DNA sequence: CTTTCTGCAAACTCTTTGCACTCGT
DNA sequence: ACGAGTGCAAAGAGTTTGCAGAAAG
């Protein structure tokens, strides 16, 4: 029942903490593999879920795509570029009044996620055409 | 290039329009099958996507689960019960100021989705214990 | 008739899991 | 030594797609 500090778990947390973007499980896997060459993707998933259960990582489920893991713990919001897939952190004002009203009506509100979808600055005003979806803005992943 | 009004498409739209909840593709499939017994799930997916592309249906991608199709077209928000899975419509105030600021910074904001997660009234104050996840509140699905 | 759409089934993506073995503690 | 953690590979959910034939216009 007691948590162990395995190399795989430590490396996973380190990768997430070091990343300023919002990595997918696959991306975390590729980076963890640099430090722990033999890791399996299954283990990365298990550890990511463990970290989530402990509240050490947040999971972002964005429209049509793999889950993204966010090491930033305080409640914040996201802008998702539909062209290049980049996720940008935002700090939007929360609808506190409405939440309080729900609470009074008997609901228990645990989390609130706000996501904006559209085109990021780079893709909206392309000097040389918009970037390709997915990889373009995060090269050299291996 | 021209759209056809097939029985399958008509039935799919009718099912969505009649549903006051937020159906998954599987649920739409089961209901469409009542009217067009031979439909395939693949066709339902194709038609749902067609409707989405035409802006006749909105797609809700909620944390860890299948996509849900929402016939309500105006921008609105959702409360998701983590216990029974029910999705409730909300109308929260939008962060218009922040969106305008983003637009001025060069971003193109196309959609904004707000989702609250927690326990609905029924699951928060259970007279006879909380409902089981998933089916409990939507029985009789055929 | 022409062209889009359909049913079927296989393929695909993302994620979870059973099992035997490994490694923290 | 004990048991949580691991690697592997297979299974699982959800969704997409290629193809030959059906059917809308």
GROMACS .gro file of C-alpha atoms (C1' of nucleotides) in nm:
model
  334
    1UNK     CA    1   0.000   0.000   0.000
    2UNK     CA    2   0.299   0.231   0.036
    3UNK     CA    3   0.426   0.440  -0.257
    4UNK     CA    4   0.768   0.362  -0.394
    5UNK     CA    5   1.005   0.614  -0.547
    6UNK     CA    6   1.106   0.423  -0.857
    7UNK     CA    7   1.338   0.566  -1.118
    8UNK     CA    8   1.049   0.562  -1.365
    9UNK     CA    9   0.821   0.763  -1.140
   10UNK     CA   10   1.090   1.015  -1.053
   11UNK     CA   11   1.180   1.062  -1.419
   12UNK     CA   12   0.816   1.106  -1.517
   13UNK     CA   13   0.762   1.376  -1.260
   14UNK     CA   14   1.089   1.543  -1.356
   15UNK     CA   15   0.991   1.548  -1.723
   16UNK     CA   16   0.657   1.705  -1.643
   17UNK     CA   17   0.804   1.961  -1.407
   18UNK     CA   18   1.062   2.064  -1.665
   19UNK     CA   19   0.812   2.097  -1.950
   20UNK     CA   20   0.662   2.436  -2.002
   21UNK     CA   21   0.415   2.293  -2.254
   22UNK     CA   22   0.141   2.043  -2.200
   23UNK     CA   23   0.276   1.704  -2.294
   24UNK     CA   24   0.081   1.405  -2.414
   25UNK     CA   25   0.153   1.064  -2.262
   26UNK     CA   26   0.345   0.974  -2.574
   27UNK     CA   27   0.566   1.282  -2.543
   28UNK     CA   28   0.628   1.215  -2.175
   29UNK     CA   29   0.718   0.857  -2.267
   30UNK     CA   30   0.974   0.967  -2.526
   31UNK     CA   31   1.139   1.204  -2.281
   32UNK     CA   32   1.140   0.965  -1.989
   33UNK     CA   33   1.306   0.712  -2.216
   34UNK     CA   34   1.610   0.939  -2.241
   35UNK     CA   35   1.675   0.892  -1.871
   36UNK     CA   36   1.533   0.543  -1.823
   37UNK     CA   37   1.586   0.377  -2.163
   38UNK     CA   38   1.385   0.064  -2.088
   39UNK     CA   39   1.060   0.225  -1.973
   40UNK     CA   40   0.741   0.101  -2.125
   41UNK     CA   41   0.456   0.321  -2.235
   42UNK     CA   42   0.224   0.130  -2.004
   43UNK     CA   43   0.436   0.224  -1.705
   44UNK     CA   44   0.431   0.588  -1.805
   45UNK     CA   45   0.052   0.575  -1.820
   46UNK     CA   46   0.039   0.407  -1.481
   47UNK     CA   47   0.267   0.667  -1.327
   48UNK     CA   48   0.087   0.956  -1.486
   49UNK     CA   49  -0.234   0.826  -1.339
   50UNK     CA   50  -0.069   0.782  -1.003
   51UNK     CA   51   0.049   1.143  -1.010
   52UNK     CA   52  -0.297   1.255  -1.108
   53UNK     CA   53  -0.453   1.060  -0.820
   54UNK     CA   54  -0.210   1.227  -0.583
   55UNK     CA   55  -0.296   1.568  -0.724
   56UNK     CA   56   0.059   1.624  -0.842
   57UNK     CA   57  -0.044   1.669  -1.206
   58UNK     CA   58  -0.356   1.791  -1.381
   59UNK     CA   59  -0.501   1.617  -1.683
   60UNK     CA   60  -0.635   1.817  -1.975
   61UNK     CA   61  -0.885   1.643  -2.195
   62UNK     CA   62  -0.906   1.865  -2.501
   63UNK     CA   63  -1.131   1.821  -2.802
   64UNK     CA   64  -1.042   1.521  -3.015
   65UNK     CA   65  -0.692   1.423  -2.917
   66UNK     CA   66  -0.487   1.251  -2.653
   67UNK     CA   67  -0.491   1.370  -2.292
   68UNK     CA   68  -0.234   1.629  -2.194
   69UNK     CA   69  -0.059   1.645  -1.860
   70UNK     CA   70  -0.014   1.979  -1.693
   71UNK     CA   71   0.228   2.026  -1.403
   72UNK     CA   72   0.076   2.365  -1.317
   73UNK     CA   73  -0.141   2.295  -1.016
   74UNK     CA   74  -0.338   2.613  -0.960
   75UNK     CA   75  -0.668   2.645  -1.148
   76UNK     CA   76  -0.611   2.808  -1.481
   77UNK     CA   77  -0.740   2.793  -1.835
   78UNK     CA   78  -0.621   2.709  -2.182
   79UNK     CA   79  -0.621   2.835  -2.535
   80UNK     CA   80  -0.594   2.561  -2.797
   81UNK     CA   81  -0.481   2.649  -3.148
   82UNK     CA   82  -0.686   2.445  -3.392
   83UNK     CA   83  -0.417   2.481  -3.658
   84UNK     CA   84  -0.093   2.388  -3.483
   85UNK     CA   85  -0.229   2.227  -3.168
   86UNK     CA   86  -0.032   2.444  -2.928
   87UNK     CA   87  -0.187   2.489  -2.585
   88UNK     CA   88  -0.136   2.825  -2.416
   89UNK     CA   89  -0.203   2.893  -2.049
   90UNK     CA   90  -0.457   3.159  -1.965
   91UNK     CA   91  -0.586   3.315  -1.649
   92UNK     CA   92  -0.948   3.401  -1.704
   93UNK     CA   93  -1.186   3.535  -1.443
   94UNK     CA   94  -1.393   3.253  -1.295
   95UNK     CA   95  -1.771   3.264  -1.275
   96UNK     CA   96  -1.772   3.256  -0.897
   97UNK     CA   97  -2.122   3.388  -0.856
   98UNK     CA   98  -2.271   3.120  -1.074
   99UNK     CA   99  -2.074   2.852  -0.894
  100UNK     CA  100  -2.198   2.978  -0.559
  101UNK     CA  101  -2.552   2.968  -0.692
  102UNK     CA  102  -2.504   2.606  -0.801
  103UNK     CA  103  -2.366   2.517  -0.460
  104UNK     CA  104  -2.670   2.669  -0.297
  105UNK     CA  105  -2.885   2.456  -0.527
  106UNK     CA  106  -2.724   2.139  -0.392
  107UNK     CA  107  -2.448   2.075  -0.645
  108UNK     CA  108  -2.092   2.006  -0.537
  109UNK     CA  109  -1.854   2.179  -0.777
  110UNK     CA  110  -1.510   2.025  -0.765
  111UNK     CA  111  -1.330   2.161  -1.070
  112UNK     CA  112  -1.393   2.406  -1.346
  113UNK     CA  113  -1.221   2.397  -1.684
  114UNK     CA  114  -1.234   2.668  -1.943
  115UNK     CA  115  -1.090   2.612  -2.287
  116UNK     CA  116  -1.085   2.853  -2.577
  117UNK     CA  117  -1.039   2.720  -2.929
  118UNK     CA  118  -0.923   2.917  -3.229
  119UNK     CA  119  -0.602   3.030  -3.394
  120UNK     CA  120  -0.293   3.138  -3.206
  121UNK     CA  121  -0.108   3.452  -3.303
  122UNK     CA  122   0.138   3.267  -3.526
  123UNK     CA  123  -0.133   3.078  -3.716
  124UNK     CA  124  -0.375   3.370  -3.742
  125UNK     CA  125  -0.126   3.602  -3.913
  126UNK     CA  126   0.105   3.367  -4.101
  127UNK     CA  127   0.404   3.535  -4.263
  128UNK     CA  128   0.473   3.216  -4.460
  129UNK     CA  129   0.151   3.018  -4.431
  130UNK     CA  130   0.009   2.851  -4.122
  131UNK     CA  131   0.202   2.581  -3.943
  132UNK     CA  132   0.107   2.220  -3.996
  133UNK     CA  133  -0.113   2.061  -3.733
  134UNK     CA  134   0.054   1.879  -3.449
  135UNK     CA  135   0.428   1.864  -3.484
  136UNK     CA  136   0.538   2.190  -3.641
  137UNK     CA  137   0.574   2.394  -3.327
  138UNK     CA  138   0.734   2.120  -3.118
  139UNK     CA  139   1.012   1.975  -3.331
  140UNK     CA  140   1.286   1.737  -3.231
  141UNK     CA  141   1.087   1.515  -3.003
  142UNK     CA  142   1.248   1.170  -3.055
  143UNK     CA  143  -2.031   1.768  -5.374
  144UNK     CA  144  -2.399   1.809  -5.301
  145UNK     CA  145  -2.552   1.683  -4.975
  146UNK     CA  146  -2.814   1.413  -4.989
  147UNK     CA  147  -3.104   1.380  -4.750
  148UNK     CA  148  -3.078   1.011  -4.674
  149UNK     CA  149  -3.309   0.833  -4.432
  150UNK     CA  150  -3.009   0.774  -4.205
  151UNK     CA  151  -2.915   1.139  -4.190
  152UNK     CA  152  -3.269   1.253  -4.131
  153UNK     CA  153  -3.316   1.000  -3.853
  154UNK     CA  154  -2.988   1.101  -3.688
  155UNK     CA  155  -3.083   1.465  -3.683
  156UNK     CA  156  -3.432   1.381  -3.557
  157UNK     CA  157  -3.290   1.173  -3.272
  158UNK     CA  158  -3.059   1.455  -3.167
  159UNK     CA  159  -3.328   1.719  -3.192
  160UNK     CA  160  -3.564   1.510  -2.979
  161UNK     CA  161  -3.308   1.434  -2.709
  162UNK     CA  162  -3.295   1.671  -2.419
  163UNK     CA  163  -2.980   1.505  -2.289
  164UNK     CA  164  -2.639   1.490  -2.449
  165UNK     CA  165  -2.616   1.162  -2.632
  166UNK     CA  166  -2.304   0.967  -2.712
  167UNK     CA  167  -2.256   0.828  -3.063
  168UNK     CA  168  -2.350   0.485  -2.931
  169UNK     CA  169  -2.676   0.616  -2.786
  170UNK     CA  170  -2.760   0.797  -3.107
  171UNK     CA  171  -2.689   0.476  -3.295
  172UNK     CA  172  -2.924   0.272  -3.080
  173UNK     CA  173  -3.203   0.524  -3.123
  174UNK     CA  174  -3.155   0.570  -3.496
  175UNK     CA  175  -3.171   0.193  -3.531
  176UNK     CA  176  -3.532   0.202  -3.412
  177UNK     CA  177  -3.629   0.399  -3.721
  178UNK     CA  178  -3.373   0.266  -3.967
  179UNK     CA  179  -3.306  -0.087  -3.843
  180UNK     CA  180  -3.013  -0.157  -4.072
  181UNK     CA  181  -2.796   0.145  -3.991
  182UNK     CA  182  -2.437   0.086  -3.910
  183UNK     CA  183  -2.248   0.260  -3.636
  184UNK     CA  184  -1.998   0.384  -3.891
  185UNK     CA  185  -2.272   0.566  -4.080
  186UNK     CA  186  -2.395   0.726  -3.762
  187UNK     CA  187  -2.043   0.853  -3.695
  188UNK     CA  188  -2.015   0.983  -4.050
  189UNK     CA  189  -2.347   1.162  -4.026
  190UNK     CA  190  -2.272   1.306  -3.684
  191UNK     CA  191  -1.953   1.445  -3.822
  192UNK     CA  192  -2.134   1.582  -4.123
  193UNK     CA  193  -2.382   1.759  -3.897
  194UNK     CA  194  -2.097   1.895  -3.691
  195UNK     CA  195  -1.921   2.027  -4.002
  196UNK     CA  196  -2.242   2.201  -4.103
  197UNK     CA  197  -2.275   2.352  -3.760
  198UNK     CA  198  -2.603   2.172  -3.697
  199UNK     CA  199  -2.473   1.994  -3.387
  200UNK     CA  200  -2.211   2.073  -3.126
  201UNK     CA  201  -1.967   1.816  -3.000
  202UNK     CA  202  -1.880   1.796  -2.632
  203UNK     CA  203  -1.552   1.633  -2.546
  204UNK     CA  204  -1.572   1.577  -2.174
  205UNK     CA  205  -1.303   1.436  -1.950
  206UNK     CA  206  -1.234   1.068  -2.014
  207UNK     CA  207  -1.530   0.937  -2.206
  208UNK     CA  208  -1.691   0.926  -2.545
  209UNK     CA  209  -1.788   1.246  -2.727
  210UNK     CA  210  -2.137   1.377  -2.668
  211UNK     CA  211  -2.353   1.544  -2.928
  212UNK     CA  212  -2.549   1.850  -2.832
  213UNK     CA  213  -2.833   1.983  -3.049
  214UNK     CA  214  -2.840   2.313  -2.859
  215UNK     CA  215  -2.662   2.554  -3.088
  216UNK     CA  216  -2.616   2.867  -2.883
  217UNK     CA  217  -2.300   2.889  -2.671
  218UNK     CA  218  -2.364   2.746  -2.331
  219UNK     CA  219  -2.187   2.549  -2.063
  220UNK     CA  220  -2.208   2.217  -1.886
  221UNK     CA  221  -2.202   2.061  -1.547
  222UNK     CA  222  -2.082   1.701  -1.543
  223UNK     CA  223  -2.166   1.478  -1.249
  224UNK     CA  224  -1.865   1.264  -1.173
  225UNK     CA  225  -2.083   1.006  -1.000
  226UNK     CA  226  -2.370   0.941  -1.242
  227UNK     CA  227  -2.231   1.099  -1.556
  228UNK     CA  228  -2.528   1.324  -1.618
  229UNK     CA  229  -2.457   1.641  -1.812
  230UNK     CA  230  -2.658   1.948  -1.718
  231UNK     CA  231  -2.680   2.263  -1.928
  232UNK     CA  232  -2.565   2.585  -1.769
  233UNK     CA  233  -2.555   2.946  -1.874
  234UNK     CA  234  -2.252   3.102  -1.718
  235UNK     CA  235  -2.127   3.453  -1.781
  236UNK     CA  236  -1.853   3.452  -2.044
  237UNK     CA  237  -1.517   3.617  -1.992
  238UNK     CA  238  -1.571   3.867  -2.270
  239UNK     CA  239  -1.308   4.111  -2.156
  240UNK     CA  240  -1.035   3.850  -2.158
  241UNK     CA  241  -1.143   3.726  -2.499
  242UNK     CA  242  -1.129   4.077  -2.638
  243UNK     CA  243  -0.782   4.116  -2.494
  244UNK     CA  244  -0.672   3.795  -2.666
  245UNK     CA  245  -0.820   3.913  -2.993
  246UNK     CA  246  -0.625   4.236  -2.964
  247UNK     CA  247  -0.311   4.028  -2.908
  248UNK     CA  248  -0.361   3.856  -3.243
  249UNK     CA  249  -0.547   3.542  -3.143
  250UNK     CA  250  -0.863   3.432  -3.322
  251UNK     CA  251  -1.106   3.291  -3.069
  252UNK     CA  252  -1.364   3.068  -3.233
  253UNK     CA  253  -1.530   2.884  -2.947
  254UNK     CA  254  -1.522   2.880  -2.572
  255UNK     CA  255  -1.621   2.584  -2.361
  256UNK     CA  256  -1.671   2.585  -1.988
  257UNK     CA  257  -1.728   2.263  -1.800
  258UNK     CA  258  -1.780   2.220  -1.429
  259UNK     CA  259  -1.717   1.883  -1.269
  260UNK     CA  260  -1.853   1.763  -0.939
  261UNK     CA  261  -2.165   1.604  -0.796
  262UNK     CA  262  -2.515   1.680  -0.911
  263UNK     CA  263  -2.791   1.745  -0.662
  264UNK     CA  264  -2.909   1.384  -0.662
  265UNK     CA  265  -2.563   1.239  -0.606
  266UNK     CA  266  -2.452   1.501  -0.352
  267UNK     CA  267  -2.741   1.439  -0.115
  268UNK     CA  268  -2.832   1.075  -0.172
  269UNK     CA  269  -3.148   0.960   0.002
  270UNK     CA  270  -3.056   0.597  -0.072
  271UNK     CA  271  -2.688   0.621  -0.170
  272UNK     CA  272  -2.542   0.772  -0.484
  273UNK     CA  273  -2.639   0.645  -0.823
  274UNK     CA  274  -2.408   0.415  -1.012
  275UNK     CA  275  -2.188   0.575  -1.277
  276UNK     CA  276  -2.318   0.585  -1.630
  277UNK     CA  277  -2.652   0.420  -1.674
  278UNK     CA  278  -2.851   0.482  -1.359
  279UNK     CA  279  -3.008   0.808  -1.459
  280UNK     CA  280  -3.081   0.714  -1.818
  281UNK     CA  281  -3.244   0.372  -1.810
  282UNK     CA  282  -3.423   0.188  -2.085
  283UNK     CA  283  -3.184   0.250  -2.367
  284UNK     CA  284  -3.276  -0.052  -2.585
  285DC     C1'  285  -2.726   0.772  -6.497
  286DT     C1'  286  -2.412   0.987  -6.188
  287DT     C1'  287  -2.245   1.066  -5.757
  288DT     C1'  288  -2.302   1.050  -5.281
  289DC     C1'  289  -2.394   0.752  -4.924
  290DT     C1'  290  -2.421   0.311  -4.699
  291DG     C1'  291  -2.300  -0.144  -4.458
  292DC     C1'  292  -1.947  -0.416  -4.338
  293DA     C1'  293  -1.534  -0.513  -4.144
  294DA     C1'  294  -1.080  -0.409  -4.082
  295DA     C1'  295  -0.771  -0.063  -3.914
  296DC     C1'  296  -0.633   0.300  -3.610
  297DT     C1'  297  -0.544   0.577  -3.189
  298DC     C1'  298  -0.529   0.613  -2.723
  299DT     C1'  299  -0.539   0.381  -2.291
  300DT     C1'  300  -0.582  -0.004  -1.970
  301DT     C1'  301  -0.464  -0.458  -1.790
  302DG     C1'  302  -0.297  -0.966  -1.676
  303DC     C1'  303   0.099  -1.191  -1.585
  304DA     C1'  304   0.556  -1.321  -1.450
  305DC     C1'  305   0.950  -1.098  -1.305
  306DT     C1'  306   1.218  -0.704  -1.074
  307DC     C1'  307   1.356  -0.396  -0.740
  308DG     C1'  308   1.259  -0.056  -0.341
  309DT     C1'  309   1.227  -0.070   0.124
  310DA     C1'  310   1.171  -1.120   0.206
  311DC     C1'  311   0.763  -0.887   0.088
  312DG     C1'  312   0.486  -0.660  -0.212
  313DA     C1'  313   0.448  -0.247  -0.502
  314DG     C1'  314   0.621  -0.156  -0.947
  315DT     C1'  315   0.773  -0.295  -1.411
  316DG     C1'  316   0.795  -0.463  -1.913
  317DC     C1'  317   0.562  -0.687  -2.240
  318DA     C1'  318   0.206  -0.781  -2.516
  319DA     C1'  319  -0.262  -0.845  -2.563
  320DA     C1'  320  -0.709  -0.646  -2.494
  321DG     C1'  321  -1.025  -0.268  -2.469
  322DA     C1'  322  -1.292   0.155  -2.585
  323DG     C1'  323  -1.395   0.491  -2.919
  324DT     C1'  324  -1.360   0.635  -3.378
  325DT     C1'  325  -1.218   0.627  -3.867
  326DT     C1'  326  -1.184   0.432  -4.328
  327DG     C1'  327  -1.152   0.135  -4.786
  328DC     C1'  328  -1.436  -0.090  -5.067
  329DA     C1'  329  -1.821  -0.284  -5.332
  330DG     C1'  330  -2.282  -0.228  -5.374
  331DA     C1'  331  -2.728   0.066  -5.281
  332DA     C1'  332  -2.994   0.464  -5.358
  333DA     C1'  333  -3.083   0.978  -5.387
  334DG     C1'  334  -3.126   1.337  -5.726
   0.00000   0.00000   0.00000
